[in-house]
Coordinates of C-alpha atoms and ligand atoms in Angstrom, one line a residue:
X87 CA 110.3 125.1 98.5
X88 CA 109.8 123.2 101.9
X89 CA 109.7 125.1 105.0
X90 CA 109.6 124.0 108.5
X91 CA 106.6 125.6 111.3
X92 CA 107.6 124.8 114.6
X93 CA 104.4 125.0 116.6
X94 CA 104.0 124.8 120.7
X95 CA 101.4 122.2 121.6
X96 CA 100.2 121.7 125.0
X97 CA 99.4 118.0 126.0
X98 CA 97.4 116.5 129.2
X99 CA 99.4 114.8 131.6
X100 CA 98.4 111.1 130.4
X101 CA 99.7 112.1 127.0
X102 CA 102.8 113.4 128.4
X103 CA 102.9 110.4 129.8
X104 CA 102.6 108.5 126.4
X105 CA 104.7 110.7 124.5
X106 CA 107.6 110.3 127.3
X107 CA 106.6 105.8 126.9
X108 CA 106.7 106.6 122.4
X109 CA 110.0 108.1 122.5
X110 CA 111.7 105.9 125.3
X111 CA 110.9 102.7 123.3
X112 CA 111.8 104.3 119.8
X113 CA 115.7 105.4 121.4
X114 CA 115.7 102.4 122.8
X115 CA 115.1 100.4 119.4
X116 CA 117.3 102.8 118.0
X117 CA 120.5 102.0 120.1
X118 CA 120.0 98.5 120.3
X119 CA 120.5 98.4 116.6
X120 CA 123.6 101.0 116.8
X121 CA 124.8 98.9 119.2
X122 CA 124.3 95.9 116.4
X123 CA 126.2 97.4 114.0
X124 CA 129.2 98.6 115.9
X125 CA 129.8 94.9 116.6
X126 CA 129.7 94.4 113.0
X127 CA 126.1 93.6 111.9
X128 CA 125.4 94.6 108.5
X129 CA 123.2 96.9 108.1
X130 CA 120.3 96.6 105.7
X131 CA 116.8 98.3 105.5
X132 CA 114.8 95.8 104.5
X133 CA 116.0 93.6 106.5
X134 CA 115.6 95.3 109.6
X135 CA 112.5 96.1 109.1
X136 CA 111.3 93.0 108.6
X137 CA 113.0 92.2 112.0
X138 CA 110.5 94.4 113.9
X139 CA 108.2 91.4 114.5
X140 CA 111.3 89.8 116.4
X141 CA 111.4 93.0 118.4
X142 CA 108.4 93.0 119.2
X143 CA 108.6 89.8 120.5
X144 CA 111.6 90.4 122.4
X145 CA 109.6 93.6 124.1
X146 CA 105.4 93.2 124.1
X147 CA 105.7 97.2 124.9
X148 CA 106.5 97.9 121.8
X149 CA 103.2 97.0 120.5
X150 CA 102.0 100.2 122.7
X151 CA 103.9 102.1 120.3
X152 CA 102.4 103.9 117.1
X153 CA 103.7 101.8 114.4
X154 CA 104.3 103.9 111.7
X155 CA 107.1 106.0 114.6
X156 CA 109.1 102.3 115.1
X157 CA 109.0 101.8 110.7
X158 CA 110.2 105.7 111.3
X159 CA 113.1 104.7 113.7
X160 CA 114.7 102.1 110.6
X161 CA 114.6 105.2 107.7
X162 CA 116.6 107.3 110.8
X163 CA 119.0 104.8 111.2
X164 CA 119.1 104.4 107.4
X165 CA 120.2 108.1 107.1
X166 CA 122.6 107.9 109.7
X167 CA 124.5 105.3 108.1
X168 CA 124.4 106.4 104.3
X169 CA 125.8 110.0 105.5
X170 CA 128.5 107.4 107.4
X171 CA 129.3 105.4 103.8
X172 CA 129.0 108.8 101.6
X173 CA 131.8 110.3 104.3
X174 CA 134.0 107.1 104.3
X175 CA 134.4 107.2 100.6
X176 CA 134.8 110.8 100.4
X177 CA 137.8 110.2 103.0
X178 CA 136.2 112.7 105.6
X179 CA 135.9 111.8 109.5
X180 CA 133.2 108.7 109.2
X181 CA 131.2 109.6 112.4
X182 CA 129.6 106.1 112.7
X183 CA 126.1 106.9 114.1
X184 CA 125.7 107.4 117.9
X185 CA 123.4 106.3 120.8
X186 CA 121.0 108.7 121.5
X187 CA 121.2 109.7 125.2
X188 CA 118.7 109.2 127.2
X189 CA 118.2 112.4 128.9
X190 CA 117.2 114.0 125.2
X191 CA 114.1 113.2 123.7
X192 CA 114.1 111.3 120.5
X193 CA 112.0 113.1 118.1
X194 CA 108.9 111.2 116.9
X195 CA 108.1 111.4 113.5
X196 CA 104.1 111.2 111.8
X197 CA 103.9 110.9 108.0
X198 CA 100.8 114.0 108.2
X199 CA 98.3 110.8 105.9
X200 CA 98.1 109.4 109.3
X201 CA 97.5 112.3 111.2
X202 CA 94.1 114.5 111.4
X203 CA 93.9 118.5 112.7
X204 CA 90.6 119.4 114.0
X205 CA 90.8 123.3 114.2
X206 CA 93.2 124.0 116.7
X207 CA 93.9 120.3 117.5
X208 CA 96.0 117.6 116.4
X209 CA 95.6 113.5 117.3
X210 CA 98.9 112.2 117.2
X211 CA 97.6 108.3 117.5
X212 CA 99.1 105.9 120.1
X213 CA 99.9 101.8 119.2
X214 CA 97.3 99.2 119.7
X215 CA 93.6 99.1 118.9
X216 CA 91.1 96.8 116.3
X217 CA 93.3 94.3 115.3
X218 CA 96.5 95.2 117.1
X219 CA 95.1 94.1 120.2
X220 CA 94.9 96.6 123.5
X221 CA 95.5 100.0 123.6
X222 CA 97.4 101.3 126.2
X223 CA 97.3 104.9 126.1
X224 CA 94.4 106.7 124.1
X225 CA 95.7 108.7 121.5
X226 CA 96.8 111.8 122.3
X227 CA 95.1 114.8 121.5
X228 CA 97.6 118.3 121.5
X229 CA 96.3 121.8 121.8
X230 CA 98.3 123.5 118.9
X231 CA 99.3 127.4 119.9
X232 CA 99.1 128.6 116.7
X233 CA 97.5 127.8 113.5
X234 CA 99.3 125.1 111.3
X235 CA 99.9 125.1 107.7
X236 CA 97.4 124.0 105.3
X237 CA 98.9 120.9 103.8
X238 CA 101.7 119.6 105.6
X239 CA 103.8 116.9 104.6
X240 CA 105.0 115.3 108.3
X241 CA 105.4 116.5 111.6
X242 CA 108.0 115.9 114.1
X243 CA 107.5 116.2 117.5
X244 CA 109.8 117.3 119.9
X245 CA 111.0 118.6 123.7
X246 CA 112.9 121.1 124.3
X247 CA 115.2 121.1 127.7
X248 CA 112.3 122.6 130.1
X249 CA 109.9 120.2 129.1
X250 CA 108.0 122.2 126.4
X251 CA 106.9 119.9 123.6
X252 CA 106.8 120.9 119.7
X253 CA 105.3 119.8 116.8
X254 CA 107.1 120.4 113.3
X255 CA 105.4 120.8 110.4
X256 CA 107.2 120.4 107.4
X257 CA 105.1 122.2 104.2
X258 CA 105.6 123.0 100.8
X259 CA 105.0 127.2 100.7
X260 CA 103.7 126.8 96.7
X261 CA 101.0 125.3 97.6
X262 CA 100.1 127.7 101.0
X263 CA 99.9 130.6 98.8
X264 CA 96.9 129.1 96.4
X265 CA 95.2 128.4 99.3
X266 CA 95.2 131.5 101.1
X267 CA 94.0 133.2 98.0
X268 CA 91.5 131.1 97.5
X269 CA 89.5 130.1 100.5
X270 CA 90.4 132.3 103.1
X271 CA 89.7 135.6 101.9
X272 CA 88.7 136.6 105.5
X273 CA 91.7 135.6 106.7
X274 CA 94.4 137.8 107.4
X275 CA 97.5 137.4 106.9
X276 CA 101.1 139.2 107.4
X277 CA 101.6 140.8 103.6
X278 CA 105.4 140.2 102.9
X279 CA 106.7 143.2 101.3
X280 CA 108.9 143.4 98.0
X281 CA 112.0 144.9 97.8
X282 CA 113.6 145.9 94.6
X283 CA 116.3 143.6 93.5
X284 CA 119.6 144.4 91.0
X285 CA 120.0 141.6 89.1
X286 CA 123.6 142.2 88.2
X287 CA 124.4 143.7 92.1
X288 CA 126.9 142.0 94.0
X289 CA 127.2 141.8 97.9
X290 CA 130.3 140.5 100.2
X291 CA 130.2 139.8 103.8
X292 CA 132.8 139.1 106.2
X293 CA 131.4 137.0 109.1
X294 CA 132.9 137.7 112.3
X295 CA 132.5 137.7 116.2
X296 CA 132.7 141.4 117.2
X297 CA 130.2 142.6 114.3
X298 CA 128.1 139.7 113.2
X299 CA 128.7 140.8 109.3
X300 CA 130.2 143.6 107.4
X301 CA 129.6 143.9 103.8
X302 CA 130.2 145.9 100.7
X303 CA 128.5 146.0 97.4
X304 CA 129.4 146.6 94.1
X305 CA 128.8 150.6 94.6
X306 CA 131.1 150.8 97.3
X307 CA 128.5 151.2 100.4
X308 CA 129.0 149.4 103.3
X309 CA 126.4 147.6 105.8
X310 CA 127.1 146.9 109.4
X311 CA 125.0 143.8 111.0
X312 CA 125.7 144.0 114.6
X313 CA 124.4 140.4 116.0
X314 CA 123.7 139.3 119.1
X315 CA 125.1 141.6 121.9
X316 CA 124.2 140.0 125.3
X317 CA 125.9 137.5 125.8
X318 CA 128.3 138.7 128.5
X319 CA 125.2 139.7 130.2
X320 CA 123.6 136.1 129.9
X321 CA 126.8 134.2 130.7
X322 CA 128.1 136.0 133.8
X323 CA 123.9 135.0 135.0
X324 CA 124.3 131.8 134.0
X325 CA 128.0 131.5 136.1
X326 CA 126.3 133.0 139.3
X327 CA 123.3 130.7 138.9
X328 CA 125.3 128.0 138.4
X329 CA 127.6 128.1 141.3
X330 CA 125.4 129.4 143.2
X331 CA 123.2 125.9 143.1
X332 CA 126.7 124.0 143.2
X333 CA 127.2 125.4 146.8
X334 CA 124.2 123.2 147.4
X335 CA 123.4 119.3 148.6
X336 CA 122.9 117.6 145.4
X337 CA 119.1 116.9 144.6
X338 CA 117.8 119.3 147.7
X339 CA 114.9 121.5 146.8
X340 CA 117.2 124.5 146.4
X341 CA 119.1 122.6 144.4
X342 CA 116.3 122.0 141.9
X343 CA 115.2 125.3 141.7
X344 CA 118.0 126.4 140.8
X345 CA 119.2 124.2 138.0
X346 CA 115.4 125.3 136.4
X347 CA 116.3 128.5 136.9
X348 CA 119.9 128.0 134.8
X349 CA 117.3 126.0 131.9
X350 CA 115.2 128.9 131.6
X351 CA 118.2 131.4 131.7
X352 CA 119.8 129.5 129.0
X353 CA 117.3 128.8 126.9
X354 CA 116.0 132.5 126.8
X355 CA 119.7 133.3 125.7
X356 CA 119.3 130.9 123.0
X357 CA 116.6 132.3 121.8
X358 CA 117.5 135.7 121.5
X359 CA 120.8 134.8 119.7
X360 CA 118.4 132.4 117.5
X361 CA 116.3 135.0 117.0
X362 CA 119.0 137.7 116.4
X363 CA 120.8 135.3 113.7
X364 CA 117.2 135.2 112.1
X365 CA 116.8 138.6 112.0
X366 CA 120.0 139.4 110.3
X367 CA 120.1 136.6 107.7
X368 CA 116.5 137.8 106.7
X369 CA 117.7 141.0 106.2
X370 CA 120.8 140.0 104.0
X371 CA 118.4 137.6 101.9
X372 CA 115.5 139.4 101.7
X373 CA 116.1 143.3 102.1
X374 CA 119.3 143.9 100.4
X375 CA 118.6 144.9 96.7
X376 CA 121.9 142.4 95.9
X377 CA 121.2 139.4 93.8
X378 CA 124.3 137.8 94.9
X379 CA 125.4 137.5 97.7
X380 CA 129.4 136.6 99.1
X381 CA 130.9 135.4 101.9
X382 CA 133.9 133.4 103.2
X383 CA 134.3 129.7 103.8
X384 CA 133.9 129.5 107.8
X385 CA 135.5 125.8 107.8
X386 CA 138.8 127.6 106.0
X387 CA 139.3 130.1 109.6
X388 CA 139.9 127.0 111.1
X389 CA 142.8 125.8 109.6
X390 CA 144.3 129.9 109.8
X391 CA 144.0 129.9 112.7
X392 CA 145.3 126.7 113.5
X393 CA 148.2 127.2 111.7
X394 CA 149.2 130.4 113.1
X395 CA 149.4 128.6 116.8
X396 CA 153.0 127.2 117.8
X397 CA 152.8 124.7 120.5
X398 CA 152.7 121.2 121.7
X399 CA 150.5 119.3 119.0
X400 CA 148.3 118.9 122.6
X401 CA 147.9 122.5 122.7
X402 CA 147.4 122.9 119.6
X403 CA 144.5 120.9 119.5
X404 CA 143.1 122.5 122.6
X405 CA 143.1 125.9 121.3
X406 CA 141.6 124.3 117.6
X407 CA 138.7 122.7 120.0
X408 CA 138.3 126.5 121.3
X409 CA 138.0 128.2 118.5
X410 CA 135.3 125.7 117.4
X411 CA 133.7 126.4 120.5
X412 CA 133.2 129.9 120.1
X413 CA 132.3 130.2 116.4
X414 CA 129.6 127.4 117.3
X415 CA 128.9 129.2 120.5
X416 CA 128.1 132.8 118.8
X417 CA 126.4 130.3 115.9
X418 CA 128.0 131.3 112.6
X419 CA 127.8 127.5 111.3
X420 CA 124.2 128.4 112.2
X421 CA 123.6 131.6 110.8
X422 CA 125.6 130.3 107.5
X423 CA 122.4 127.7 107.6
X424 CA 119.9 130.1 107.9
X425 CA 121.6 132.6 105.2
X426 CA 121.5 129.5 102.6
X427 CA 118.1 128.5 102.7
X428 CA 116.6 132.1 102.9
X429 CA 118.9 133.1 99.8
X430 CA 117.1 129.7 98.1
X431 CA 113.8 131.0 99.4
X432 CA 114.0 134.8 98.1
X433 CA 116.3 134.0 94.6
X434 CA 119.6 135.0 95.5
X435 CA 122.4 133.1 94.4
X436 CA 124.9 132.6 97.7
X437 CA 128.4 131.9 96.7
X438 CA 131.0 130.9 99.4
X439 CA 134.4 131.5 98.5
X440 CA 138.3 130.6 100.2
X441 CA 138.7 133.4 102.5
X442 CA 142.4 132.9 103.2
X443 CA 144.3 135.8 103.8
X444 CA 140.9 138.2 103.7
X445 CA 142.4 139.7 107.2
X446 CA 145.4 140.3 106.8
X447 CA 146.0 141.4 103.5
X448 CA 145.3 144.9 102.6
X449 CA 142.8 145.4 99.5
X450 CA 144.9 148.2 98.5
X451 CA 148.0 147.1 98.0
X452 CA 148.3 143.5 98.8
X453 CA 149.9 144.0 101.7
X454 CA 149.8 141.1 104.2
X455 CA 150.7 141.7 108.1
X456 CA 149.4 139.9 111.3
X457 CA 146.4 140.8 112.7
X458 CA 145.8 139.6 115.9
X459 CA 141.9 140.1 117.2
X460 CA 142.3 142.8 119.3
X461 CA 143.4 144.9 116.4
X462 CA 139.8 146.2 115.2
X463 CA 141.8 149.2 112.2
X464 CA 143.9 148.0 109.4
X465 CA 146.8 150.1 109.3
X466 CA 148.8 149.2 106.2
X467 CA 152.7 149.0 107.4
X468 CA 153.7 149.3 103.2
X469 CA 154.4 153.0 103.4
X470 CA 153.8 153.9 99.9
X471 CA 149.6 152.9 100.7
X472 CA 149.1 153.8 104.8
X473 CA 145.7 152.8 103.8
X474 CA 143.6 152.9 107.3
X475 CA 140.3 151.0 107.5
X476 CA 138.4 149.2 109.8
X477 CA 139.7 145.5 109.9
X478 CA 136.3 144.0 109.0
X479 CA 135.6 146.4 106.2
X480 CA 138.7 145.7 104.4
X481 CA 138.4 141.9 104.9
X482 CA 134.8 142.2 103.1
X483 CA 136.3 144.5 100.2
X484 CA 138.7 141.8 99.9
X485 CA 136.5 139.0 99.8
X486 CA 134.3 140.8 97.3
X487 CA 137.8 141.3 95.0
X488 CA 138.8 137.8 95.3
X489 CA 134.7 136.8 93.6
X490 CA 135.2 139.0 90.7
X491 CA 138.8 138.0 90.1
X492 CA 139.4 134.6 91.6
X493 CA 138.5 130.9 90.1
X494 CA 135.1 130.2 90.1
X495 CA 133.4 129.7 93.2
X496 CA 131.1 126.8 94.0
X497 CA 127.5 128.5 94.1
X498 CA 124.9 127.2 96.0
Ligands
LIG631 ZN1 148.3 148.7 101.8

């Protein structure tokens, strides 16, 4: 399967300064041609590649860019607007493809035959030279942090918001195994442990904000996955930072200092909830003795939740933005991600399944009632069950009733 190593590099000043040049003139190719095509040019691969020469013309700079990252820019593009025709026809939200702003950086992207890693180097080459003419910048030689995978496929570099730049590598994690076997017997390397899996076991989570997932299993035991729990910590820094440097002049040094400050702040905070997500997808994946695995459809909530709201249609899609906001915010969409790959990676079979009604219904007796969030205990108000159980637990015994009976799900 391919996997993704994202690797710290550390770059000289002049090949900051290249890298900075590489992706300016790749966004800026980039846009012009989304810019094309939202006044109705047609787009076509082959054609605009064979318009690069034009470009070129147009801007001599480019020629200062590595070639094979401008050919890289058209197969971007060429993404961006098949996912736009595949959603038009399937009668979704098109999303026409978007200028990239310029305060990001645009990722550069290396197919790895052109690239060459001397031990704990990599020379990410520059445009120009021979027959291309002059070089401007040198190539650019990055000091890689950790060791990089054996045979990578491409790499993607990238910047993160306080200036840190990454390479990616993407590599297939067949063919690391052989290797490390084989040549590197002095090597050593993290021995990934094997848990016991039951083929026929089933596992259902219920993915939620206050515990990050509750599940049950087949036998009736429960597991608790608390998630990320600083947040308030992190945001009510981040609020104190923040208008602390908006009290004052704009662009003073104070000023600068402490709008680093609010980077590094929020960066750390994304990291630990990164990290935390990790953690506790690995752990459903890869620990739990389950070979399949259950949880709701997220992009149902929505809709509940939507529909339960009665107000101006303004309001309403106010508090529908909200919502968004903070299942995005605590990363669920994410952590959904990260819990579909790592099932693929470790053989489980994921299965997402409706969820409607998974709250609010009691698993005993079918029961449904309003549950508002601040109600963490289920207590059925059908006085023939008074079953009384913690909200999320019943939601997950729900979903996991609703696999074994309902219509079949669509499995991953
Ligand atoms: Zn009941």
């Amino acid at each position: 399967m391919l996997l993704c190593k994202k690797i710290k590099i550390e770059v000289s000043d002049q090949g900051t300064e290249a890298l900075e040049f590489m992706q300016d003139k790749c966004r800026g190719l980039y846009n012009w041609w989304v810019m094309q095509l939202r006044n109705g040019e047609r787009w076509n691969l082959k054609r605009a590649k064979k318009s690069l020469r034009a470009s070129k013309q147009y801007d001599p700079e480019l020629r200062y860019v590595y070639g094979k990252l401008l050919a890289e820019v058209y197969f971007r593009l060429d993404n961006a607007m098949q996912g736009f025709f595949r959603r038009l026809e399937a009668g979704e939200k098109p999303g026409f493809p978007r200028v990239k702003p310029r305060h990001r950086f645009f990722t550069l992207c290396y197919p790895a035959m052109y690239l060459e890693v001397q031990g704990n180097s990599i020379i990410l080459p520059t445009g120009g030279g021979g027959n291309w003419g002059p070089k401007r910048y040198p190539n650019i030689v990055a000091h890689l942090t950790e060791d990089p995978p054996d045979h990578f496929q491409e790499i993607a570099v990238s910047r993160d918001a306080r200036g840190n730049y990454f390479c990616s590598f993407v590599y297939d994690d067949a063919e690391q195994h052989e290797q490390d076997g084989e040549h590197k017997p002095g090597k050593r390397r993290k021995k990934r442990k094997h848990y016991p899996i039951r083929e026929d076991g089933i596992v259902a989570f219920d993915l939620g904000i206050k515990t990050l997932a509750t599940g049950v299993n087949d036998q009736g035991h429960f597991y608790h996955i608390g998630g990320f729990k600083g947040y308030r910590w992190y945001n009510k820094q981040l609020d104190k930072i923040r208008s602390k440097r908006d009290k004052c002049k704009k662009k003073s040094r104070r000023y600068i200092h402490l709008s680093k400050v609010y980077k590094r702040v929020a960066e750390r905070k994304r990291r630990k909830q990164q990290d935390c997500l990790h953690k506790a997808s690995h752990l459903i994946a890869h620990r739990l003795a389950e070979r399949a695995v259950v949880i709701g459809d997220l992009s149902q909530r929505q809709m509940v939740m939507k529909k339960q709201e009665n107000g101006t249609p303004k309001e309403r899609k106010k508090r529908r933005i909200r919502n968004r906001m903070v299942y995005n915010d605590w990363g669920l969409y994410g952590f959904v991600q990260m819990l579909e790959y790592k099932c693929l990676r470790f053989g489980k079979a994921l299965s997402i399944i409706d969820e409607r009604d998974t709250t609010r219904m009691c698993h005993a007796c079918k029961h449904k009632q309003d549950m508002p969030l601040w109600k963490r205990t289920y207590r059925c108000e059908n006085e023939n069950c008074g079953l009384v159980m913690d909200r999320d637990e019943n939601s997950a015994v729900n979903i996991y009733q609703r696999f074994l009976a309902g219509p079949p799900p669509h499995t991953l």
